[in-house]
Amino acid sequence: MKNIFFLLTCFLSFYSNSNAQGYKNPVISGFHPDPSVCRVGDDYYLVTSSFEYFPGVPVFHSKDLINWTKIGHCLTRPSQLKLDKCAPSAGIYAPTIRYNEGRFYMVTTNVSGGGNFYVSTDNPAGEWSEPIFVEQGGIDPTLYFEGNKCYFISNGQGITISEIDIKTGKRLTESKIVWNGTGGRYPESPHIYKKDGWYYLLISEGGTEYGHKMTIARSKSIYGPYQSNPSNPIFTHIDEISQSNPIQGTGHGDFVQAHDGSWWIVFLGFRPQSLLHHVLGRETLLAPVRWDANAWPVINGNGTVNIDMNVPTLPLHPVKQHDFSTNFDETKLGVNWNYLRNPFMKNYSLTEKKGSLRLKASTVTLDDNDSPTFVARRQEHIDFSATTELSLNNAKKGDEAGMTVYYSPQAHYELLLKKSENGKHKLLVRYHMGVLNHIANEIEIPGDKIYLKVKGDKDFYSFYYSLDGKQFNFLSKINVWYLSSETNGGFTGVVLGLYATSPNQNTNAYADFDKFIYKPGDLD
């Protein structure tokens, strides 16, 4: 009887797995814009933009296009990624990942210096090569391999293409503008695919805002002329049908044909959460594509997408959810942590106090276009809580450390511990919004150790503290929209950071963070 039950369970499990249906968007949540994907066998690899954050260009892996694991970054060394004093939302723009003859290529633009370049590897979870730069202007570059040729496509005055030597990056032909889109502003994010003897050129137009859309053209020659799809745009949420959709700003897509022959597209979108403001940034979403022979691709039936996608999928391969929390007992920070610009690594330590992250205060502040002593992870959920245990040591007047809800140097909130004039430690809630600075609450605490908590919901960030890690006391709350892209501009999203700063030269102040606990709202 046990054997029969075991066989029945296996059968039902197989049947369910091989006839999977449905998933939720976004498939990668929180500040993961401009996705690009490639397939190798039944493995899928995806990259997204990273802007001023280091390391650059996160890499994800999946078996089903729905469940993704972050496996590393393409740009992990200063020699690959120079971000010195780069402006907010500058740095690394939209990447593309491609695979050819046993090697992965990631091509992108550093708009803060260097321009278009690519790196390569035979192990996307490992180290990538030094950059090879290409002298073709524009941004959002992509590569297209055919036979022994490689084509480089970017957008500048129009969608521009040339043939390059993939070993050196040297252009072998003059750059040629092949399409200007359908008349929408900012024709960008070009990708070329060959199907049924046609070269299909997919781009985005309208700007990466509420007017974003995807359009497509095709030609029998890679250099054109390209014929625009009469049904353009093939994907947008700007129309009446999607005006109330909880996902907006959809665009910047990349097609992939799955190992079962089906077609899919990854793309970006954002979720407005408070008076049409979004703070999580642009996220990675997924939709099925119908692409009949010699026909134009049709995305999800009507060119829109939903959060709940009730569609057939590949057999699902659930993965262990990445660690939202850490006790800082590792030898180096995990792949979900980032620095602002190129970090000064002497200010960071995981070894000087076991089970703690030590941040050594520097004079660079969160208001500067520089690299403060700061590490952060993305806010990935509208409803969440984040808690840390902090002690501030060797501090003098003005030295501070704490947790920041950070969008840019012009927009961030802090819950912080600061050394005051009388030698005591004060706990502050501080808001920085452009030229406005406001201390919302300030209390004196005994000792130099405190527990800090930030909670987020649709409309507010709320700040709490505890002396024992059990009973938390409310301090203040403020609207989320002051940290939104709509208020501040820019292309990133909110991150939750730990930091230490000092107005004193040659300071010996440091902060120990003994844990960081992040919980989605449904787990809080």
Coordinates of C-alpha atoms in Angstrom, one line a residue:
M1 CA 0.0 0.0 0.0
K2 CA 2.9 2.4 0.9
N3 CA 4.4 1.6 -2.5
I4 CA 1.2 2.4 -4.3
F5 CA 0.8 5.7 -2.4
F6 CA 4.4 6.6 -3.2
L7 CA 4.0 5.9 -6.9
L8 CA 0.7 7.9 -7.0
T9 CA 2.4 10.8 -5.3
C10 CA 5.2 10.7 -7.8
F11 CA 2.8 10.6 -10.7
L12 CA 0.7 13.5 -9.5
S13 CA 3.9 15.5 -8.8
F14 CA 5.2 14.8 -12.3
Y15 CA 1.8 15.6 -13.9
S16 CA 1.5 18.8 -12.0
N17 CA 5.0 19.8 -12.8
S18 CA 4.8 19.1 -16.5
N19 CA 1.5 21.0 -16.9
A20 CA 2.4 24.0 -14.8
Q21 CA 0.0 26.9 -15.1
G22 CA 0.2 30.4 -13.8
Y23 CA 2.7 32.7 -12.0
K24 CA 2.9 36.2 -10.5
N25 CA 4.6 39.3 -11.9
P26 CA 7.1 40.7 -11.3
V27 CA 9.3 37.7 -11.5
I28 CA 12.2 39.7 -10.1
S29 CA 10.9 42.4 -7.8
G30 CA 12.4 45.7 -6.7
F31 CA 14.9 47.9 -8.8
H32 CA 15.9 45.3 -11.4
P33 CA 15.3 47.2 -14.7
D34 CA 16.2 46.7 -18.3
P35 CA 16.2 42.9 -18.2
S36 CA 18.0 40.9 -20.9
V37 CA 17.9 37.1 -21.2
C38 CA 19.6 34.3 -23.0
R39 CA 19.1 30.5 -23.0
V40 CA 21.8 27.8 -22.9
G41 CA 20.1 24.3 -23.2
D42 CA 17.4 24.4 -20.5
D43 CA 19.2 27.0 -18.4
Y44 CA 18.3 30.7 -18.6
Y45 CA 20.5 33.7 -17.6
L46 CA 19.3 37.2 -17.1
V47 CA 21.0 40.6 -16.4
T48 CA 19.7 44.0 -15.3
S49 CA 20.9 47.5 -15.0
S50 CA 22.8 48.7 -11.9
F51 CA 23.6 52.5 -12.4
E52 CA 25.7 53.9 -9.6
Y53 CA 25.8 50.7 -7.5
F54 CA 28.8 48.4 -7.1
P55 CA 29.3 45.6 -8.0
G56 CA 27.5 46.1 -11.4
V57 CA 25.0 44.2 -13.5
P58 CA 23.5 41.4 -11.4
V59 CA 23.2 38.0 -13.0
F60 CA 20.3 35.6 -12.4
H61 CA 19.7 32.0 -13.3
S62 CA 16.5 30.1 -13.8
K63 CA 15.2 26.8 -15.2
D64 CA 11.7 28.0 -15.9
L65 CA 11.9 31.8 -16.5
I66 CA 9.8 32.4 -13.4
N67 CA 11.9 31.3 -10.4
W68 CA 15.2 33.2 -10.5
T69 CA 18.3 33.0 -8.3
K70 CA 20.9 35.8 -8.2
I71 CA 24.2 34.1 -8.9
G72 CA 26.6 37.0 -9.1
H73 CA 27.6 40.2 -10.9
C74 CA 29.3 40.8 -14.3
L75 CA 31.3 43.8 -13.0
T76 CA 33.0 43.0 -9.7
R77 CA 36.4 44.9 -10.0
P78 CA 37.2 48.6 -10.2
S79 CA 39.1 47.9 -13.4
Q80 CA 35.8 46.9 -15.0
L81 CA 33.6 49.5 -13.4
K82 CA 34.7 53.0 -12.7
L83 CA 32.0 55.0 -10.8
D84 CA 34.1 57.7 -9.2
K85 CA 31.7 60.5 -8.3
C86 CA 29.2 59.5 -10.9
A87 CA 25.9 61.2 -10.7
P88 CA 22.7 59.6 -9.4
S89 CA 21.1 57.3 -12.0
A90 CA 24.3 57.5 -14.1
G91 CA 26.9 54.7 -14.3
I92 CA 25.8 51.4 -15.9
Y93 CA 22.8 51.6 -18.2
A94 CA 20.9 48.8 -19.9
P95 CA 22.9 45.6 -20.4
T96 CA 22.3 42.7 -22.9
I97 CA 23.4 39.1 -22.3
R98 CA 24.1 36.7 -25.2
Y99 CA 25.8 33.3 -25.6
N100 CA 27.9 32.2 -28.5
E101 CA 30.1 29.2 -29.0
G102 CA 30.6 28.4 -25.4
R103 CA 31.0 31.9 -24.1
F104 CA 28.7 34.4 -22.5
Y105 CA 28.9 38.1 -23.4
M106 CA 27.4 41.1 -21.5
V107 CA 27.4 44.4 -23.3
T108 CA 26.4 47.7 -21.7
T109 CA 27.3 51.4 -21.4
N110 CA 29.0 53.3 -18.6
V111 CA 27.5 56.7 -19.2
S112 CA 29.9 58.1 -16.5
G113 CA 33.0 57.3 -18.5
G114 CA 34.1 54.9 -21.2
G115 CA 30.9 54.4 -23.2
N116 CA 29.9 51.1 -24.7
F117 CA 31.8 48.0 -23.8
Y118 CA 31.4 44.2 -23.3
V119 CA 32.8 41.6 -21.0
S120 CA 32.7 37.8 -21.4
T121 CA 33.1 34.6 -19.5
D122 CA 32.5 30.8 -19.7
N123 CA 31.0 30.8 -16.2
P124 CA 28.3 33.5 -15.6
A125 CA 28.4 32.9 -11.8
G126 CA 32.2 33.6 -11.8
E127 CA 34.5 36.3 -12.8
W128 CA 34.1 38.1 -16.1
S129 CA 36.8 39.5 -18.4
E130 CA 38.2 43.0 -18.5
P131 CA 36.1 45.4 -20.7
I132 CA 36.5 45.7 -24.5
F133 CA 35.2 49.1 -25.7
V134 CA 33.4 49.7 -28.9
E135 CA 33.6 53.0 -30.7
Q136 CA 30.0 53.3 -31.6
G137 CA 27.9 55.9 -29.7
G138 CA 24.5 55.7 -28.2
I139 CA 23.3 53.5 -25.3
D140 CA 21.5 50.2 -24.8
P141 CA 23.9 48.2 -26.9
T142 CA 23.2 44.6 -27.9
L143 CA 25.1 41.9 -29.9
Y144 CA 23.8 39.7 -32.6
F145 CA 25.8 36.6 -33.7
E146 CA 25.4 34.9 -37.1
G147 CA 27.8 32.4 -38.4
N148 CA 31.3 33.9 -37.8
K149 CA 30.0 37.4 -37.7
C150 CA 29.1 39.6 -34.8
Y151 CA 27.0 42.8 -35.1
F152 CA 26.9 45.6 -32.6
I153 CA 23.6 47.5 -32.3
S154 CA 22.9 50.6 -30.2
N155 CA 20.7 53.7 -30.3
G156 CA 21.8 57.2 -30.8
Q157 CA 20.4 59.4 -33.6
G158 CA 18.6 56.2 -34.6
I159 CA 19.0 52.5 -34.2
T160 CA 22.5 52.0 -35.4
I161 CA 24.4 48.8 -36.5
S162 CA 27.9 47.8 -37.5
E163 CA 29.9 44.6 -37.7
I164 CA 32.7 44.2 -35.1
D165 CA 35.6 41.9 -34.4
I166 CA 34.4 40.2 -31.2
K167 CA 38.0 39.7 -30.1
T168 CA 39.0 43.3 -30.2
G169 CA 35.8 45.3 -30.4
K170 CA 37.0 47.1 -33.6
R171 CA 34.4 48.0 -36.1
L172 CA 34.7 46.2 -39.4
T173 CA 32.1 48.3 -41.1
E174 CA 30.8 51.8 -40.9
S175 CA 27.9 52.3 -38.5
K176 CA 24.5 52.6 -40.2
I177 CA 21.2 53.9 -39.0
V178 CA 18.6 51.3 -39.9
W179 CA 15.4 52.4 -38.2
N180 CA 14.0 55.3 -36.2
G181 CA 11.0 53.6 -34.8
T182 CA 7.4 54.7 -35.2
G183 CA 7.7 58.3 -34.1
G184 CA 7.7 57.8 -30.4
R185 CA 10.3 59.7 -28.3
Y186 CA 13.5 57.9 -27.2
P187 CA 13.7 54.9 -29.6
E188 CA 16.0 52.7 -27.6
S189 CA 16.8 49.2 -26.3
P190 CA 17.2 47.5 -29.7
H191 CA 17.5 43.7 -30.0
I192 CA 17.7 41.7 -33.2
Y193 CA 16.3 38.1 -33.7
K194 CA 16.3 36.0 -36.9
K195 CA 13.2 33.9 -37.5
D196 CA 11.8 32.3 -40.7
G197 CA 14.3 34.2 -42.8
W198 CA 13.4 37.6 -41.3
Y199 CA 15.5 39.9 -39.1
Y200 CA 13.2 41.2 -36.5
L201 CA 14.2 44.4 -34.7
L202 CA 12.5 45.0 -31.4
I203 CA 12.9 48.4 -29.7
S204 CA 11.2 50.6 -27.0
E205 CA 9.7 54.0 -27.5
G206 CA 8.0 56.7 -25.4
G207 CA 10.5 56.9 -22.5
T208 CA 10.7 54.6 -19.5
E209 CA 7.7 56.2 -17.8
Y210 CA 3.9 55.8 -18.2
G211 CA 4.2 56.2 -22.0
H212 CA 6.6 53.3 -22.5
K213 CA 5.9 50.9 -25.3
M214 CA 7.5 48.3 -27.5
T215 CA 7.5 48.4 -31.3
I216 CA 9.0 46.0 -33.9
A217 CA 10.1 46.0 -37.5
R218 CA 11.5 43.4 -39.9
S219 CA 13.7 43.0 -42.9
K220 CA 15.2 40.3 -45.1
S221 CA 18.6 42.0 -44.7
I222 CA 20.2 42.8 -41.3
Y223 CA 21.0 46.3 -42.6
G224 CA 17.4 46.9 -43.7
P225 CA 15.3 48.5 -45.0
Y226 CA 13.0 47.6 -42.0
Q227 CA 9.3 47.4 -42.4
S228 CA 7.3 48.5 -39.3
N229 CA 4.6 46.2 -37.9
P230 CA 1.2 47.7 -38.9
S231 CA 0.0 46.7 -35.4
N232 CA 2.6 48.7 -33.5
P233 CA 3.0 49.1 -30.6
I234 CA 2.9 45.4 -29.8
F235 CA 3.1 46.0 -26.1
T236 CA 2.1 49.0 -23.9
H237 CA 0.1 50.0 -20.9
I238 CA -0.5 53.6 -22.1
D239 CA -3.9 52.8 -23.5
E240 CA -7.3 52.8 -21.9
I241 CA -7.4 49.1 -21.5
S242 CA -4.6 49.3 -19.0
Q243 CA -5.1 52.7 -17.3
S244 CA -6.0 51.0 -14.0
N245 CA -3.6 48.2 -14.2
P246 CA -1.3 47.9 -11.1
I247 CA 1.6 47.5 -13.4
Q248 CA 2.6 50.6 -15.5
G249 CA 5.5 51.8 -17.6
T250 CA 6.0 48.5 -19.4
G251 CA 8.7 48.3 -22.0
H252 CA 12.4 47.5 -22.7
G253 CA 11.9 43.8 -23.6
D254 CA 14.0 40.9 -24.8
F255 CA 12.6 37.8 -26.5
V256 CA 13.7 34.3 -25.7
Q257 CA 12.7 30.9 -27.2
A258 CA 12.4 28.3 -24.5
H259 CA 13.7 24.8 -24.7
D260 CA 10.2 23.5 -25.4
G261 CA 9.9 25.8 -28.4
S262 CA 7.6 28.4 -26.8
W263 CA 8.4 32.1 -26.9
W264 CA 8.6 34.5 -24.0
I265 CA 9.6 38.1 -23.3
V266 CA 11.2 39.6 -20.2
F267 CA 10.6 43.4 -19.8
L268 CA 10.4 46.1 -17.2
G269 CA 7.5 47.8 -15.5
F270 CA 6.8 49.5 -12.2
R271 CA 4.0 49.3 -9.6
P272 CA 2.6 52.7 -8.5
Q273 CA 1.7 52.5 -4.8
S274 CA 0.8 55.9 -3.4
L275 CA -0.9 58.7 -5.4
L276 CA 0.7 57.2 -8.6
H277 CA 4.2 57.2 -7.1
H278 CA 6.5 54.2 -7.2
V279 CA 9.5 53.7 -5.0
L280 CA 10.6 50.1 -5.7
G281 CA 12.0 51.1 -9.0
R282 CA 11.4 49.4 -12.3
E283 CA 11.1 45.6 -12.0
T284 CA 11.5 42.5 -14.2
L285 CA 8.3 41.0 -15.6
L286 CA 7.5 38.1 -17.9
A287 CA 4.9 37.4 -20.6
P288 CA 4.2 34.6 -23.1
V289 CA 4.5 35.3 -26.8
R290 CA 2.7 33.8 -29.7
W291 CA 5.0 33.9 -32.7
D292 CA 3.7 32.0 -35.7
A293 CA 5.7 31.3 -38.9
N294 CA 6.3 34.4 -40.9
A295 CA 4.1 36.4 -38.6
W296 CA 4.5 39.2 -36.2
P297 CA 5.0 38.3 -32.5
V298 CA 1.9 38.8 -30.2
I299 CA 2.6 39.4 -26.5
N300 CA 0.1 37.8 -24.1
G301 CA -2.7 37.9 -26.6
N302 CA -3.5 41.6 -26.3
G303 CA -0.2 43.4 -25.7
T304 CA -0.7 43.9 -22.0
V305 CA 0.3 42.0 -18.8
N306 CA -1.1 41.4 -15.3
I307 CA 0.2 40.6 -11.9
D308 CA -1.6 37.2 -11.9
M309 CA -0.7 35.4 -15.1
N310 CA -3.1 32.5 -15.6
V311 CA -1.2 31.0 -18.6
P312 CA 0.6 27.7 -19.3
T313 CA 4.3 27.8 -18.3
L314 CA 7.4 25.7 -18.5
P315 CA 7.6 22.9 -15.9
L316 CA 8.2 24.8 -12.7
H317 CA 11.5 24.5 -10.8
P318 CA 11.0 26.3 -7.5
V319 CA 14.2 27.6 -6.0
K320 CA 15.1 28.3 -2.4
Q321 CA 14.1 31.9 -1.7
H322 CA 17.2 34.0 -1.4
D323 CA 18.2 35.0 2.1
F324 CA 16.4 38.2 3.1
S325 CA 18.3 38.4 6.4
T326 CA 21.9 37.9 7.6
N327 CA 23.7 37.5 10.9
F328 CA 26.9 38.7 9.1
D329 CA 28.7 35.5 9.9
E330 CA 29.9 35.0 6.4
T331 CA 33.4 35.9 5.1
K332 CA 32.1 38.4 2.6
L333 CA 28.8 40.1 1.9
G334 CA 26.3 38.1 -0.2
V335 CA 25.2 39.0 -3.7
N336 CA 22.2 40.9 -2.5
W337 CA 24.4 43.7 -1.0
N338 CA 25.8 46.6 -2.9
Y339 CA 27.9 49.7 -2.3
L340 CA 27.5 53.2 -3.6
R341 CA 30.0 53.8 -6.4
N342 CA 33.5 52.3 -5.9
P343 CA 33.9 51.5 -2.2
F344 CA 36.9 52.1 0.0
M345 CA 37.1 48.5 1.2
K346 CA 39.3 49.4 4.2
N347 CA 36.2 50.8 5.8
Y348 CA 34.4 47.5 5.8
S349 CA 35.1 44.3 7.8
L350 CA 33.4 41.1 8.7
T351 CA 36.3 39.7 10.7
E352 CA 37.1 42.2 13.4
K353 CA 34.1 41.2 15.5
K354 CA 32.7 37.8 14.9
G355 CA 29.1 37.8 13.6
S356 CA 29.2 41.6 12.9
L357 CA 29.6 43.9 10.0
R358 CA 31.9 46.7 11.0
L359 CA 31.6 50.0 9.2
K360 CA 34.4 52.5 9.8
A361 CA 33.1 56.1 9.6
S362 CA 34.3 58.4 6.8
T363 CA 33.7 62.0 6.1
V364 CA 31.7 61.2 3.0
T365 CA 28.0 61.7 3.7
L366 CA 24.8 60.3 2.1
D367 CA 24.3 63.7 0.6
D368 CA 27.5 63.4 -1.6
N369 CA 28.0 62.1 -5.1
D370 CA 30.7 59.9 -3.7
S371 CA 31.2 56.6 -1.9
P372 CA 30.2 56.8 1.8
T373 CA 30.8 54.0 4.2
F374 CA 27.5 52.3 3.1
V375 CA 26.1 48.9 2.2
A376 CA 22.5 48.3 1.0
R377 CA 20.1 45.8 -0.3
R378 CA 17.1 46.6 -2.5
Q379 CA 13.6 47.1 -1.1
E380 CA 11.7 44.3 -2.9
H381 CA 8.3 44.5 -1.4
I382 CA 5.8 47.3 -0.9
D383 CA 5.0 46.0 2.6
F384 CA 8.2 45.0 4.6
S385 CA 10.1 45.5 7.8
A386 CA 13.9 45.8 8.3
T387 CA 15.6 45.5 11.6
T388 CA 19.2 45.8 12.7
E389 CA 21.2 45.8 15.9
L390 CA 23.7 48.7 16.1
S391 CA 26.4 49.8 18.4
L392 CA 28.4 53.1 17.8
N393 CA 32.0 53.0 19.2
N394 CA 34.9 55.4 19.6
A395 CA 32.5 58.2 18.7
K396 CA 33.1 61.9 19.0
K397 CA 30.7 64.8 18.7
G398 CA 28.8 64.5 15.3
D399 CA 29.8 60.9 14.6
E400 CA 26.8 58.9 13.5
A401 CA 25.6 55.5 12.2
G402 CA 22.3 53.9 11.4
M403 CA 19.9 52.7 8.8
T404 CA 18.8 54.7 5.7
V405 CA 15.9 54.4 3.4
Y406 CA 17.8 55.7 0.4
Y407 CA 16.9 56.8 -3.1
S408 CA 19.6 59.3 -4.0
P409 CA 21.8 62.0 -2.4
Q410 CA 18.8 64.3 -2.6
A411 CA 16.2 61.9 -1.2
H412 CA 16.8 59.7 1.8
Y413 CA 15.4 59.0 5.3
E414 CA 17.5 57.9 8.3
L415 CA 17.0 56.3 11.7
L416 CA 20.4 56.9 13.3
L417 CA 22.5 57.0 16.5
K418 CA 24.6 60.1 16.9
K419 CA 27.1 61.3 19.5
S420 CA 26.0 64.6 21.0
E421 CA 27.8 67.5 22.7
N422 CA 27.3 66.2 26.2
G423 CA 28.9 62.8 25.3
K424 CA 25.6 61.0 25.2
H425 CA 24.1 59.1 22.3
K426 CA 21.0 60.5 20.7
L427 CA 18.6 58.6 18.5
L428 CA 17.2 60.6 15.6
V429 CA 14.8 60.3 12.7
R430 CA 15.9 62.6 9.9
Y431 CA 14.5 63.4 6.5
H432 CA 16.5 64.8 3.6
M433 CA 14.4 65.9 0.6
G434 CA 16.2 68.2 -1.8
V435 CA 17.1 71.4 0.1
L436 CA 14.8 70.4 2.9
N437 CA 16.2 68.7 6.0
H438 CA 14.1 67.9 9.0
I439 CA 14.7 66.1 12.3
A440 CA 11.3 64.5 13.0
N441 CA 12.2 63.1 16.5
E442 CA 15.2 63.0 18.8
I443 CA 15.7 61.2 22.1
E444 CA 18.6 60.5 24.3
I445 CA 19.3 56.8 25.0
P446 CA 21.4 55.0 27.6
G447 CA 24.6 53.4 26.4
D448 CA 25.8 53.0 22.8
K449 CA 23.7 50.0 21.6
I450 CA 20.2 50.2 20.0
Y451 CA 17.8 48.1 17.9
L452 CA 16.5 49.9 14.8
K453 CA 13.4 49.0 12.8
V454 CA 11.9 50.5 9.6
K455 CA 8.5 49.4 8.3
G456 CA 7.2 50.2 4.9
D457 CA 3.7 50.0 3.5
K458 CA 1.8 51.5 0.5
D459 CA 1.8 55.0 1.8
F460 CA 4.4 55.4 4.7
Y461 CA 7.8 54.5 6.0
S462 CA 7.6 54.2 9.8
F463 CA 10.5 54.2 12.3
Y464 CA 10.9 52.3 15.6
Y465 CA 13.6 51.5 18.2
S466 CA 14.1 49.1 21.0
L467 CA 16.6 48.8 23.9
D468 CA 16.2 45.0 24.2
G469 CA 15.3 43.8 20.7
K470 CA 11.8 42.8 21.9
Q471 CA 9.6 45.8 22.7
F472 CA 9.8 48.3 19.8
N473 CA 8.7 51.9 20.3
F474 CA 7.3 54.1 17.5
L475 CA 9.2 57.3 16.6
S476 CA 7.9 58.8 13.4
K477 CA 6.5 58.1 10.0
I478 CA 6.6 59.9 6.6
N479 CA 5.0 59.5 3.2
V480 CA 6.8 57.2 0.7
W481 CA 6.3 59.6 -2.3
Y482 CA 9.2 61.9 -1.3
L483 CA 11.5 59.0 -2.3
S484 CA 9.7 58.2 -5.5
S485 CA 10.9 58.5 -9.1
E486 CA 8.0 60.8 -9.8
T487 CA 9.3 63.2 -7.2
N488 CA 13.0 63.0 -7.8
G489 CA 13.4 61.7 -11.4
G490 CA 16.1 59.1 -12.0
F491 CA 16.0 55.4 -12.9
T492 CA 16.8 53.5 -9.7
G493 CA 14.7 52.4 -6.7
V494 CA 14.8 52.6 -2.9
V495 CA 17.5 50.6 -1.1
L496 CA 17.8 49.9 2.6
G497 CA 21.3 50.8 3.7
L498 CA 23.6 50.6 6.8
Y499 CA 26.1 53.5 7.1
A500 CA 28.6 55.3 9.3
T501 CA 29.8 58.9 8.8
S502 CA 31.8 61.5 10.7
P503 CA 32.5 65.2 10.4
N504 CA 35.8 64.6 12.0
Q505 CA 39.0 64.1 10.0
N506 CA 41.0 61.0 11.0
T507 CA 38.1 59.7 13.0
N508 CA 38.4 56.3 14.8
A509 CA 34.6 55.9 15.1
Y510 CA 33.0 52.7 13.9
A511 CA 29.7 51.0 13.9
D512 CA 29.0 47.3 14.5
F513 CA 25.8 45.9 13.0
D514 CA 25.2 42.5 14.5
K515 CA 22.3 41.4 12.3
F516 CA 20.0 42.6 9.5
I517 CA 16.5 41.1 9.3
Y518 CA 14.4 41.9 6.3
K519 CA 10.8 40.5 6.2
P520 CA 8.2 40.9 3.5
G521 CA 4.9 42.2 4.9
D522 CA 3.2 38.8 5.0
L523 CA 6.0 37.4 7.2
D524 CA 6.2 40.3 9.6

